[in-house]
Structures are given as structure tokens and as C-alpha cells.
């Protein structure tokens, strides 16, 4: 290998490597499908209040509105869902919408980049429905999610 | 030769480290949302298909409905725009979609919250333009795109009260997902 070739190879490796897709890891994660903006931003309160039944209507709105959904794992990590059961419509897709606030067991591939976890869910192994009944503690979040009944 | 290659590798490491600590708030005119961990940030980036970039699933890259990211030029960090500038539960994919594969300038709010696990490199994009262009576009397309897709849902009130898919789910399982009527759900949450 000539000097020029070696230098070019090293330079190419240094610049091209970050652009390549990361190596994935097969995982099985149990957790709740959440809306990530409310969770990360704190715009509607603390993390405990923007999950579960209390936040279910808002989770539907956010998912339908194209806000990324995540799987909040039992380990406390958030896994940004990029594809689920073959559906790559991660911005307002039907599959993720029907799972809003549900506790699921997901089998798929995990990728990590720049502090975020990304998950390609190949199969929802189990759908347990909404199991976090935190409306008993927090009511509904946000408060206007359930319209006042007309008399 | 080995020494030369090693030297190049060593040179690259501190460069990347110093850029990573860069402050992107200079020049930003982003409006505050009064969020605890928001930081104004304007930067140049390539709009990328995240599924392609992180998982190599590129056959349908940049197709509508896939989440798009911002691959920041200064440090090659992948920033995830979770939100556009609208205040009604809207993501940023529609605003970024016309620019997929292109270099852009963006302005908005970065979320970096050490108290919430994983809250890093999350972004609310408020303005976007092709890199170097003069005029900014507001990142507020979502509701217009939704209205064009759902002419049958035209009516009074915000889109999220009229969305057919959301309303079908609520009609089926209720606002709390527990099968309660709106009246029952309202009463037990007051």
C-alpha cells in the first residue's frame, strides 16, 4: 500500500464511519408505548404523569399527530420506535396508534446512537393493554383531554 | 506508516470531542416554550431518514410517514426532532420531509435533561431553510397537511378533537382506555 493510498484509506474511514448504520442487537423489551415529546420535555408535568391511563388520550393525539412514539422499558430507558410489525410509518402510523399506552412485550433490533435508543420492533410478542392505571393518582393529563359533559 | 496512521487517528479524537461540546445557541432566535431543559439552538444539518441512518433500512428512505432526523454538520450528532412549532400535538416529519437528503439550517429548542433518562438530542424545530438560503420557513405545516388528508373531518375545534382514527379508538375504549363513557371518565378524574 502506497503512502497516498494509506492516508486516503484512513481519511475515508474517519469520515465515513459515523455515517454507517450501527450494528444492531437483538432484544426483547417489556414496556409501555408512550409519546416521547411529553415525556422528554416535561411540557405537561413529570414523567409519572405523562404515561398510562391518565395520559392515554394525549398519547393518542400525539401519536396521530406524528410525534415519535417510544417504548418506555421496565428498565427506565426509552426506546424510540422506528418500525413495528413491519409498519415503517413511525410518524402517525396506524400500528403504533392502536398501541398507545399499552404495555407490550417487543422483540426486535436495538440500535444506539448519540445517547438515544432506537428500536425496530419485529414482533409484538404480547399486548397486555393499558395496565398503568395512574388516572387514579393524576386524574387526566392534560385536564382538558376529557371534555366537560354537556348538561 | 503505522506512526502516520496512528497520528491521524489521534488527531481526529480531540477534534470530535471539542466540537461535541459546542454551544449552538449563538444566533438563535427561537422562542421559549418555558420548558425546564430547553436550550435555543440553531445549526446546519442534513435531513436524514432515521430508520435508514441507524438501522440501514433504506429501501423506502425519505418516504412520507417515516421519522426524519437532523445529522448535525458540526459534530455528526443525530438530533431527533420530536416536535414542530405548533402547539397542538404535532410532530416535525411533515415540515422536514421536503428537505430529506438536503442540507438545511434549523432554529429551535434542544432538550437536554439529565434528570430524565434518555432526554438528549431531542429537538423542537421552529424554523427551517435550505442551508445558506435567505428566507426561513416556519415549521408549522402539520395541521394543513392533516386537513388536506381528512376533508371529511372538516369542522369547528382543533384537529385532535376531529381526527377520525383517534375518535374511533376513544369511542371504543374511552378517554382512559378503560371502557368508560365520557361522562364516567370525566367524573372519576375530577
mmCIF file of C-alpha atoms in Angstrom:
data_model
loop_
_atom_site.group_PDB
_atom_site.id
_atom_site.type_symbol
_atom_site.label_atom_id
_atom_site.label_comp_id
_atom_site.label_asym_id
_atom_site.label_seq_id
_atom_site.Cartn_x
_atom_site.Cartn_y
_atom_site.Cartn_z
ATOM 1 C CA UNK A 1 0.000 0.000 0.000
ATOM 2 C CA UNK A 2 1.436 3.373 -1.006
ATOM 3 C CA UNK A 3 1.638 6.292 1.370
ATOM 4 C CA UNK A 4 -1.059 8.187 -0.523
ATOM 5 C CA UNK A 5 -3.353 5.172 -0.551
ATOM 6 C CA UNK A 6 -2.891 4.609 3.177
ATOM 7 C CA UNK A 7 -3.616 8.208 4.055
ATOM 8 C CA UNK A 8 -6.680 8.215 1.820
ATOM 9 C CA UNK A 9 -7.924 4.980 3.413
ATOM 10 C CA UNK A 10 -7.544 6.373 6.937
ATOM 11 C CA UNK A 11 -9.193 9.648 5.972
ATOM 12 C CA UNK A 12 -12.090 7.801 4.382
ATOM 13 C CA UNK A 13 -12.525 5.609 7.442
ATOM 14 C CA UNK A 14 -12.556 8.617 9.741
ATOM 15 C CA UNK A 15 -15.163 10.477 7.737
ATOM 16 C CA UNK A 16 -17.339 7.606 6.511
ATOM 17 C CA UNK A 17 -17.633 5.521 9.666
ATOM 18 C CA UNK A 18 -20.137 7.727 11.524
ATOM 19 C CA UNK A 19 -22.471 7.700 8.538
ATOM 20 C CA UNK A 20 -22.753 3.933 8.511
ATOM 21 C CA UNK A 21 -25.679 2.265 10.241
ATOM 22 C CA UNK A 22 -24.832 0.918 13.672
ATOM 23 C CA UNK A 23 -24.671 -2.767 14.468
ATOM 24 C CA UNK A 24 -27.981 -3.870 15.918
ATOM 25 C CA UNK A 25 -28.568 -6.083 18.921
ATOM 26 C CA UNK A 26 -31.496 -8.479 19.211
ATOM 27 C CA UNK A 27 -33.528 -7.669 22.306
ATOM 28 C CA UNK A 28 -36.844 -8.380 23.960
ATOM 29 C CA UNK A 29 -38.196 -5.433 25.891
ATOM 30 C CA UNK A 30 -41.281 -5.103 28.049
ATOM 31 C CA UNK A 31 -42.698 -1.641 28.476
ATOM 32 C CA UNK A 32 -45.316 0.951 27.622
ATOM 33 C CA UNK A 33 -45.821 2.722 24.306
ATOM 34 C CA UNK A 34 -45.550 6.420 25.167
ATOM 35 C CA UNK A 35 -45.463 9.752 23.418
ATOM 36 C CA UNK A 36 -41.892 10.907 23.671
ATOM 37 C CA UNK A 37 -42.299 14.670 23.457
ATOM 38 C CA UNK A 38 -44.438 14.956 26.576
ATOM 39 C CA UNK A 39 -42.130 12.540 28.381
ATOM 40 C CA UNK A 40 -38.823 14.192 27.472
ATOM 41 C CA UNK A 41 -39.896 17.843 27.503
ATOM 42 C CA UNK A 42 -41.891 17.910 30.707
ATOM 43 C CA UNK A 43 -44.393 20.161 28.962
ATOM 44 C CA UNK A 44 -47.308 18.593 30.854
ATOM 45 C CA UNK A 45 -45.661 17.558 34.075
ATOM 46 C CA UNK A 46 -43.327 14.935 35.433
ATOM 47 C CA UNK A 47 -42.615 11.596 33.790
ATOM 48 C CA UNK A 48 -45.014 9.673 36.049
ATOM 49 C CA UNK A 49 -47.956 11.815 34.937
ATOM 50 C CA UNK A 50 -47.451 11.616 31.156
ATOM 51 C CA UNK A 51 -47.830 7.868 30.808
ATOM 52 C CA UNK A 52 -50.574 5.342 31.477
ATOM 53 C CA UNK A 53 -54.327 5.811 31.541
ATOM 54 C CA UNK A 54 -54.022 9.406 32.796
ATOM 55 C CA UNK A 55 -52.292 10.392 29.581
ATOM 56 C CA UNK A 56 -53.969 7.965 27.195
ATOM 57 C CA UNK A 57 -55.984 10.499 25.207
ATOM 58 C CA UNK A 58 -52.959 12.762 24.834
ATOM 59 C CA UNK A 59 -50.854 9.767 23.774
ATOM 60 C CA UNK A 60 -53.405 9.106 21.028
ATOM 61 C CA UNK A 61 -53.307 12.741 19.908
ATOM 62 C CA UNK A 62 -49.511 12.825 19.864
ATOM 63 C CA UNK A 63 -49.166 9.531 18.026
ATOM 64 C CA UNK A 64 -51.749 10.566 15.432
ATOM 65 C CA UNK A 65 -50.022 13.942 15.255
ATOM 66 C CA UNK A 66 -46.756 12.426 14.167
ATOM 67 C CA UNK A 67 -44.829 12.845 17.391
ATOM 68 C CA UNK A 68 -42.426 9.909 17.750
ATOM 69 C CA UNK A 69 -43.584 7.100 19.990
ATOM 70 C CA UNK A 70 -41.242 5.297 22.310
ATOM 71 C CA UNK A 71 -41.267 2.132 24.340
ATOM 72 C CA UNK A 72 -40.664 3.027 27.982
ATOM 73 C CA UNK A 73 -38.958 -0.119 29.171
ATOM 74 C CA UNK A 74 -39.153 -1.641 32.612
ATOM 75 C CA UNK A 75 -35.500 -0.577 32.906
ATOM 76 C CA UNK A 76 -36.491 3.095 32.681
ATOM 77 C CA UNK A 77 -34.932 3.522 29.257
ATOM 78 C CA UNK A 78 -36.903 4.991 26.369
ATOM 79 C CA UNK A 79 -36.598 3.150 23.066
ATOM 80 C CA UNK A 80 -37.601 5.259 20.069
ATOM 81 C CA UNK A 81 -39.768 3.051 17.860
ATOM 82 C CA UNK A 82 -38.866 3.309 14.167
ATOM 83 C CA UNK A 83 -40.795 0.345 12.819
ATOM 84 C CA UNK A 84 -43.307 -2.001 14.347
ATOM 85 C CA UNK A 85 -44.648 -5.284 12.958
ATOM 86 C CA UNK A 86 -43.307 -4.345 9.529
ATOM 87 C CA UNK A 87 -45.011 -0.913 9.563
ATOM 88 C CA UNK A 88 -42.419 1.813 8.965
ATOM 89 C CA UNK A 89 -44.950 4.619 9.416
ATOM 90 C CA UNK A 90 -43.400 5.903 12.605
ATOM 91 C CA UNK A 91 -44.909 9.369 12.130
ATOM 92 C CA UNK A 92 -48.667 8.944 12.650
ATOM 93 C CA UNK A 93 -48.855 5.301 11.569
ATOM 94 C CA UNK A 94 -51.824 3.053 12.296
ATOM 95 C CA UNK A 95 -49.979 0.258 14.104
ATOM 96 C CA UNK A 96 -48.355 2.426 16.736
ATOM 97 C CA UNK A 97 -51.585 4.404 17.218
ATOM 98 C CA UNK A 98 -53.550 1.315 18.206
ATOM 99 C CA UNK A 99 -50.913 0.529 20.843
ATOM 100 C CA UNK A 100 -50.854 3.940 22.556
ATOM 101 C CA UNK A 101 -50.376 3.499 26.324
ATOM 102 C CA UNK A 102 -50.378 -0.290 26.020
ATOM 103 C CA UNK A 103 -47.895 -2.451 27.857
ATOM 104 C CA UNK A 104 -46.290 -4.717 25.299
ATOM 105 C CA UNK A 105 -43.527 -7.245 25.002
ATOM 106 C CA UNK A 106 -41.497 -6.311 21.937
ATOM 107 C CA UNK A 107 -38.991 -8.460 20.141
ATOM 108 C CA UNK A 108 -36.676 -6.701 17.742
ATOM 109 C CA UNK A 109 -33.408 -4.994 16.992
ATOM 110 C CA UNK A 110 -31.886 -2.287 19.146
ATOM 111 C CA UNK A 111 -29.589 0.411 17.801
ATOM 112 C CA UNK A 112 -27.882 3.119 19.831
ATOM 113 C CA UNK A 113 -26.684 6.461 18.619
ATOM 114 C CA UNK A 114 -25.778 9.742 20.314
ATOM 115 C CA UNK A 115 -27.459 8.924 23.602
ATOM 116 C CA UNK A 116 -30.729 7.658 22.142
ATOM 117 C CA UNK A 117 -32.024 4.100 21.818
ATOM 118 C CA UNK A 118 -33.716 3.168 18.547
ATOM 119 C CA UNK A 119 -35.888 0.094 18.244
ATOM 120 C CA UNK A 120 -37.103 -1.834 15.219
ATOM 121 C CA UNK A 121 -39.902 -3.983 16.623
ATOM 122 C CA UNK A 122 -40.108 -7.113 14.518
ATOM 123 C CA UNK A 123 -42.911 -8.623 16.561
ATOM 124 C CA UNK A 124 -45.216 -7.545 19.359
ATOM 125 C CA UNK A 125 -44.980 -10.779 21.284
ATOM 126 C CA UNK A 126 -47.648 -9.777 23.777
ATOM 127 C CA UNK A 127 -50.089 -6.895 24.055
ATOM 128 C CA UNK A 128 -51.284 -6.520 27.638
ATOM 129 C CA UNK A 129 -53.398 -3.435 27.017
ATOM 130 C CA UNK A 130 -53.308 -0.438 29.339
ATOM 131 C CA UNK A 131 -52.002 -1.650 32.670
ATOM 132 C CA UNK A 132 -50.781 1.572 34.286
ATOM 133 C CA UNK A 133 -53.989 2.954 35.804
ATOM 134 C CA UNK A 134 -52.407 6.163 37.013
ATOM 135 C CA UNK A 135 -55.550 8.242 36.426
ATOM 136 C CA UNK A 136 -56.337 7.159 39.989
ATOM 137 C CA UNK A 137 -53.385 9.311 41.102
ATOM 138 C CA UNK A 138 -53.161 12.043 38.486
ATOM 139 C CA UNK A 139 -56.664 12.354 37.046
ATOM 140 C CA UNK A 140 -56.407 13.124 33.353
ATOM 141 C CA UNK A 141 -53.354 14.830 31.865
ATOM 142 C CA UNK A 142 -53.875 17.351 30.371
ATOM 143 C CA UNK A 143 -57.052 18.287 32.171
ATOM 144 C CA UNK A 144 -58.883 19.283 29.008
ATOM 145 C CA UNK A 145 -58.386 15.859 27.403
ATOM 146 C CA UNK A 146 -61.865 14.800 28.526
ATOM 147 C CA UNK A 147 -64.437 17.451 27.559
ATOM 148 C CA UNK A 148 -66.850 18.566 30.223
ATOM 149 C CA UNK A 149 -70.114 16.712 29.579
ATOM 150 C CA UNK A 150 -72.931 18.845 28.227
ATOM 151 C CA UNK A 151 -75.958 19.001 30.503
ATOM 152 C CA UNK B 1 3.498 4.458 8.005
ATOM 153 C CA UNK B 2 1.921 2.984 11.140
ATOM 154 C CA UNK B 3 3.023 6.055 13.068
ATOM 155 C CA UNK B 4 1.423 8.323 10.481
ATOM 156 C CA UNK B 5 -1.869 6.437 10.613
ATOM 157 C CA UNK B 6 -1.853 6.469 14.411
ATOM 158 C CA UNK B 7 -1.137 10.189 14.418
ATOM 159 C CA UNK B 8 -4.105 10.843 12.135
ATOM 160 C CA UNK B 9 -6.369 8.777 14.354
ATOM 161 C CA UNK B 10 -5.184 10.602 17.483
ATOM 162 C CA UNK B 11 -5.719 13.961 15.793
ATOM 163 C CA UNK B 12 -9.306 13.074 14.930
ATOM 164 C CA UNK B 13 -10.329 12.197 18.514
ATOM 165 C CA UNK B 14 -9.815 15.531 20.302
ATOM 166 C CA UNK B 15 -11.309 17.351 17.324
ATOM 167 C CA UNK B 16 -14.529 15.385 17.659
ATOM 168 C CA UNK B 17 -14.578 15.873 21.429
ATOM 169 C CA UNK B 18 -14.144 19.629 21.279
ATOM 170 C CA UNK B 19 -16.857 20.044 18.649
ATOM 171 C CA UNK B 20 -19.278 17.912 20.668
ATOM 172 C CA UNK B 21 -19.160 20.434 23.492
ATOM 173 C CA UNK B 22 -20.145 23.247 21.155
ATOM 174 C CA UNK B 23 -22.871 25.688 22.120
ATOM 175 C CA UNK B 24 -25.457 26.055 19.350
ATOM 176 C CA UNK B 25 -27.412 28.918 20.917
ATOM 177 C CA UNK B 26 -25.447 31.727 19.261
ATOM 178 C CA UNK B 27 -27.581 33.370 16.598
ATOM 179 C CA UNK B 28 -30.730 31.507 17.566
ATOM 180 C CA UNK B 29 -33.965 33.463 17.625
ATOM 181 C CA UNK B 30 -36.011 30.521 18.897
ATOM 182 C CA UNK B 31 -38.981 31.372 21.078
ATOM 183 C CA UNK B 32 -39.054 29.897 24.542
ATOM 184 C CA UNK B 33 -41.667 27.315 25.498
ATOM 185 C CA UNK B 34 -40.696 27.738 29.137
ATOM 186 C CA UNK B 35 -39.564 24.142 29.309
ATOM 187 C CA UNK B 36 -37.275 23.202 32.158
ATOM 188 C CA UNK B 37 -34.491 21.810 29.977
ATOM 189 C CA UNK B 38 -34.850 23.792 26.756
ATOM 190 C CA UNK B 39 -31.827 25.387 25.108
ATOM 191 C CA UNK B 40 -32.095 27.584 21.994
ATOM 192 C CA UNK B 41 -30.126 26.013 19.168
ATOM 193 C CA UNK B 42 -29.533 26.835 15.528
ATOM 194 C CA UNK B 43 -27.293 24.707 13.349
ATOM 195 C CA UNK B 44 -26.656 23.273 9.912
ATOM 196 C CA UNK B 45 -27.626 19.659 9.327
ATOM 197 C CA UNK B 46 -28.545 17.076 6.744
ATOM 198 C CA UNK B 47 -32.133 15.868 6.896
ATOM 199 C CA UNK B 48 -31.939 12.079 7.046
ATOM 200 C CA UNK B 49 -34.297 9.137 7.268
ATOM 201 C CA UNK B 50 -33.620 7.824 10.775
ATOM 202 C CA UNK B 51 -34.574 4.211 10.036
ATOM 203 C CA UNK B 52 -32.076 4.225 7.181
ATOM 204 C CA UNK B 53 -29.344 6.031 9.099
ATOM 205 C CA UNK B 54 -29.375 3.936 12.259
ATOM 206 C CA UNK B 55 -30.649 0.561 11.020
ATOM 207 C CA UNK B 56 -29.697 0.514 7.348
ATOM 208 C CA UNK B 57 -33.368 0.106 6.302
ATOM 209 C CA UNK B 58 -33.094 2.373 3.295
ATOM 210 C CA UNK B 59 -35.323 0.916 0.570
ATOM 211 C CA UNK B 60 -38.078 3.454 1.336
ATOM 212 C CA UNK B 61 -35.906 6.188 2.755
ATOM 213 C CA UNK B 62 -37.461 9.642 2.864
ATOM 214 C CA UNK B 63 -40.918 8.200 2.213
ATOM 215 C CA UNK B 64 -43.730 10.135 3.853
ATOM 216 C CA UNK B 65 -44.623 8.866 7.303
ATOM 217 C CA UNK B 66 -41.123 7.883 8.389
ATOM 218 C CA UNK B 67 -39.404 9.855 11.124
ATOM 219 C CA UNK B 68 -36.668 12.181 9.914
ATOM 220 C CA UNK B 69 -33.595 13.326 11.771
ATOM 221 C CA UNK B 70 -31.033 16.101 11.649
ATOM 222 C CA UNK B 71 -27.451 14.961 11.168
ATOM 223 C CA UNK B 72 -25.630 17.985 12.551
ATOM 224 C CA UNK B 73 -22.710 19.149 10.409
ATOM 225 C CA UNK B 74 -20.553 20.410 13.260
ATOM 226 C CA UNK B 75 -20.235 17.120 15.129
ATOM 227 C CA UNK B 76 -22.101 14.421 13.165
ATOM 228 C CA UNK B 77 -24.585 14.020 16.029
ATOM 229 C CA UNK B 78 -28.022 12.706 15.052
ATOM 230 C CA UNK B 79 -30.612 15.057 16.538
ATOM 231 C CA UNK B 80 -34.220 13.805 16.728
ATOM 232 C CA UNK B 81 -36.860 16.488 16.026
ATOM 233 C CA UNK B 82 -39.798 15.310 18.101
ATOM 234 C CA UNK B 83 -41.868 18.425 17.638
ATOM 235 C CA UNK B 84 -42.636 21.262 15.232
ATOM 236 C CA UNK B 85 -43.563 24.806 16.237
ATOM 237 C CA UNK B 86 -47.303 24.235 16.551
ATOM 238 C CA UNK B 87 -48.903 23.841 19.935
ATOM 239 C CA UNK B 88 -51.422 21.126 19.128
ATOM 240 C CA UNK B 89 -49.632 17.778 19.427
ATOM 241 C CA UNK B 90 -47.772 17.920 16.097
ATOM 242 C CA UNK B 91 -44.534 16.255 15.084
ATOM 243 C CA UNK B 92 -41.959 17.624 12.668
ATOM 244 C CA UNK B 93 -41.869 14.985 9.916
ATOM 245 C CA UNK B 94 -44.116 16.892 7.503
ATOM 246 C CA UNK B 95 -42.006 20.017 7.931
ATOM 247 C CA UNK B 96 -38.753 18.158 7.304
ATOM 248 C CA UNK B 97 -39.987 15.902 4.507
ATOM 249 C CA UNK B 98 -39.414 18.344 1.593
ATOM 250 C CA UNK B 99 -35.787 18.634 2.674
ATOM 251 C CA UNK B 100 -34.952 14.956 3.118
ATOM 252 C CA UNK B 101 -31.455 14.299 1.788
ATOM 253 C CA UNK B 102 -30.655 18.006 1.722
ATOM 254 C CA UNK B 103 -28.564 20.291 3.884
ATOM 255 C CA UNK B 104 -30.620 22.721 5.944
ATOM 256 C CA UNK B 105 -30.322 25.352 8.617
ATOM 257 C CA UNK B 106 -32.721 24.951 11.523
ATOM 258 C CA UNK B 107 -33.609 27.009 14.560
ATOM 259 C CA UNK B 108 -35.452 25.775 17.618
ATOM 260 C CA UNK B 109 -35.102 24.324 21.090
ATOM 261 C CA UNK B 110 -32.872 21.457 22.144
ATOM 262 C CA UNK B 111 -33.936 19.330 25.107
ATOM 263 C CA UNK B 112 -31.078 18.164 27.289
ATOM 264 C CA UNK B 113 -32.425 16.980 30.631
ATOM 265 C CA UNK B 114 -30.079 15.000 32.841
ATOM 266 C CA UNK B 115 -32.952 14.209 35.218
ATOM 267 C CA UNK B 116 -34.920 12.269 32.615
ATOM 268 C CA UNK B 117 -33.279 9.124 31.338
ATOM 269 C CA UNK B 118 -32.594 9.442 27.607
ATOM 270 C CA UNK B 119 -33.648 13.075 27.219
ATOM 271 C CA UNK B 120 -30.809 14.159 24.984
ATOM 272 C CA UNK B 121 -30.541 15.409 21.411
ATOM 273 C CA UNK B 122 -34.315 15.917 21.324
ATOM 274 C CA UNK B 123 -35.367 18.953 19.300
ATOM 275 C CA UNK B 124 -38.333 21.235 18.727
ATOM 276 C CA UNK B 125 -37.846 22.751 15.276
ATOM 277 C CA UNK B 126 -39.338 26.202 14.801
ATOM 278 C CA UNK B 127 -37.779 27.371 11.525
ATOM 279 C CA UNK B 128 -36.063 25.654 8.610
ATOM 280 C CA UNK B 129 -34.439 26.639 5.320
ATOM 281 C CA UNK B 130 -32.057 25.120 2.833
ATOM 282 C CA UNK B 131 -28.515 25.701 4.009
ATOM 283 C CA UNK B 132 -27.362 29.173 3.112
ATOM 284 C CA UNK B 133 -30.768 30.315 1.810
ATOM 285 C CA UNK B 134 -32.053 33.721 2.846
ATOM 286 C CA UNK B 135 -35.624 33.010 3.859
ATOM 287 C CA UNK B 136 -36.804 30.808 6.694
ATOM 288 C CA UNK B 137 -39.951 28.710 6.601
ATOM 289 C CA UNK B 138 -41.922 28.230 9.801
ATOM 290 C CA UNK B 139 -42.183 24.606 10.881
ATOM 291 C CA UNK B 140 -45.949 24.662 11.116
ATOM 292 C CA UNK B 141 -47.194 22.508 8.244
ATOM 293 C CA UNK B 142 -48.763 19.697 10.180
ATOM 294 C CA UNK B 143 -52.336 20.891 10.556
ATOM 295 C CA UNK B 144 -52.643 21.956 6.908
ATOM 296 C CA UNK B 145 -51.414 18.556 5.712
ATOM 297 C CA UNK B 146 -53.826 16.827 8.109
ATOM 298 C CA UNK B 147 -56.760 18.944 6.874
ATOM 299 C CA UNK B 148 -55.973 18.074 3.268
ATOM 300 C CA UNK B 149 -55.904 14.375 4.149
ATOM 301 C CA UNK B 150 -59.138 14.475 6.139
ATOM 302 C CA UNK B 151 -61.679 16.641 4.309
ATOM 303 C CA UNK B 152 -64.415 14.526 5.882
ATOM 304 C CA UNK B 153 -63.329 15.773 9.309
ATOM 305 C CA UNK B 154 -63.754 19.450 8.492
ATOM 306 C CA UNK B 155 -65.459 21.357 11.269
ATOM 307 C CA UNK B 156 -65.068 23.505 14.348
ATOM 308 C CA UNK B 157 -62.485 22.939 17.015
ATOM 309 C CA UNK B 158 -58.914 21.704 16.919
ATOM 310 C CA UNK B 159 -57.887 18.813 14.662
ATOM 311 C CA UNK B 160 -57.308 16.425 17.546
ATOM 312 C CA UNK B 161 -60.969 16.558 18.556
ATOM 313 C CA UNK B 162 -61.959 15.705 14.973
ATOM 314 C CA UNK B 163 -59.403 13.086 13.986
ATOM 315 C CA UNK B 164 -61.330 10.014 12.746
ATOM 316 C CA UNK B 165 -58.807 7.426 13.911
ATOM 317 C CA UNK B 166 -58.440 8.909 17.394
ATOM 318 C CA UNK B 167 -62.174 9.315 17.797
ATOM 319 C CA UNK B 168 -62.759 5.708 16.738
ATOM 320 C CA UNK B 169 -60.402 4.456 19.451
ATOM 321 C CA UNK B 170 -61.929 6.724 22.099
ATOM 322 C CA UNK B 171 -65.416 5.617 21.053
ATOM 323 C CA UNK B 172 -64.307 2.021 21.512
ATOM 324 C CA UNK B 173 -62.348 2.130 24.769
ATOM 325 C CA UNK B 174 -62.851 5.616 26.206
ATOM 326 C CA UNK B 175 -60.559 8.520 27.085
ATOM 327 C CA UNK B 176 -58.765 6.486 29.725
ATOM 328 C CA UNK B 177 -58.737 3.262 27.738
ATOM 329 C CA UNK B 178 -60.882 1.593 30.367
ATOM 330 C CA UNK B 179 -64.185 1.359 28.534
ATOM 331 C CA UNK B 180 -65.793 4.220 30.442
ATOM 332 C CA UNK B 181 -68.217 6.661 28.875
ATOM 333 C CA UNK B 182 -67.030 10.283 28.538
ATOM 334 C CA UNK B 183 -69.278 11.244 31.460
ATOM 335 C CA UNK B 184 -67.928 8.477 33.687
ATOM 336 C CA UNK B 185 -64.310 9.239 32.741
ATOM 337 C CA UNK B 186 -64.835 12.934 33.384
ATOM 338 C CA UNK B 187 -66.369 12.328 36.795
ATOM 339 C CA UNK B 188 -63.692 9.980 38.141
ATOM 340 C CA UNK B 189 -60.855 12.263 37.070
ATOM 341 C CA UNK B 190 -62.135 15.384 38.836
#
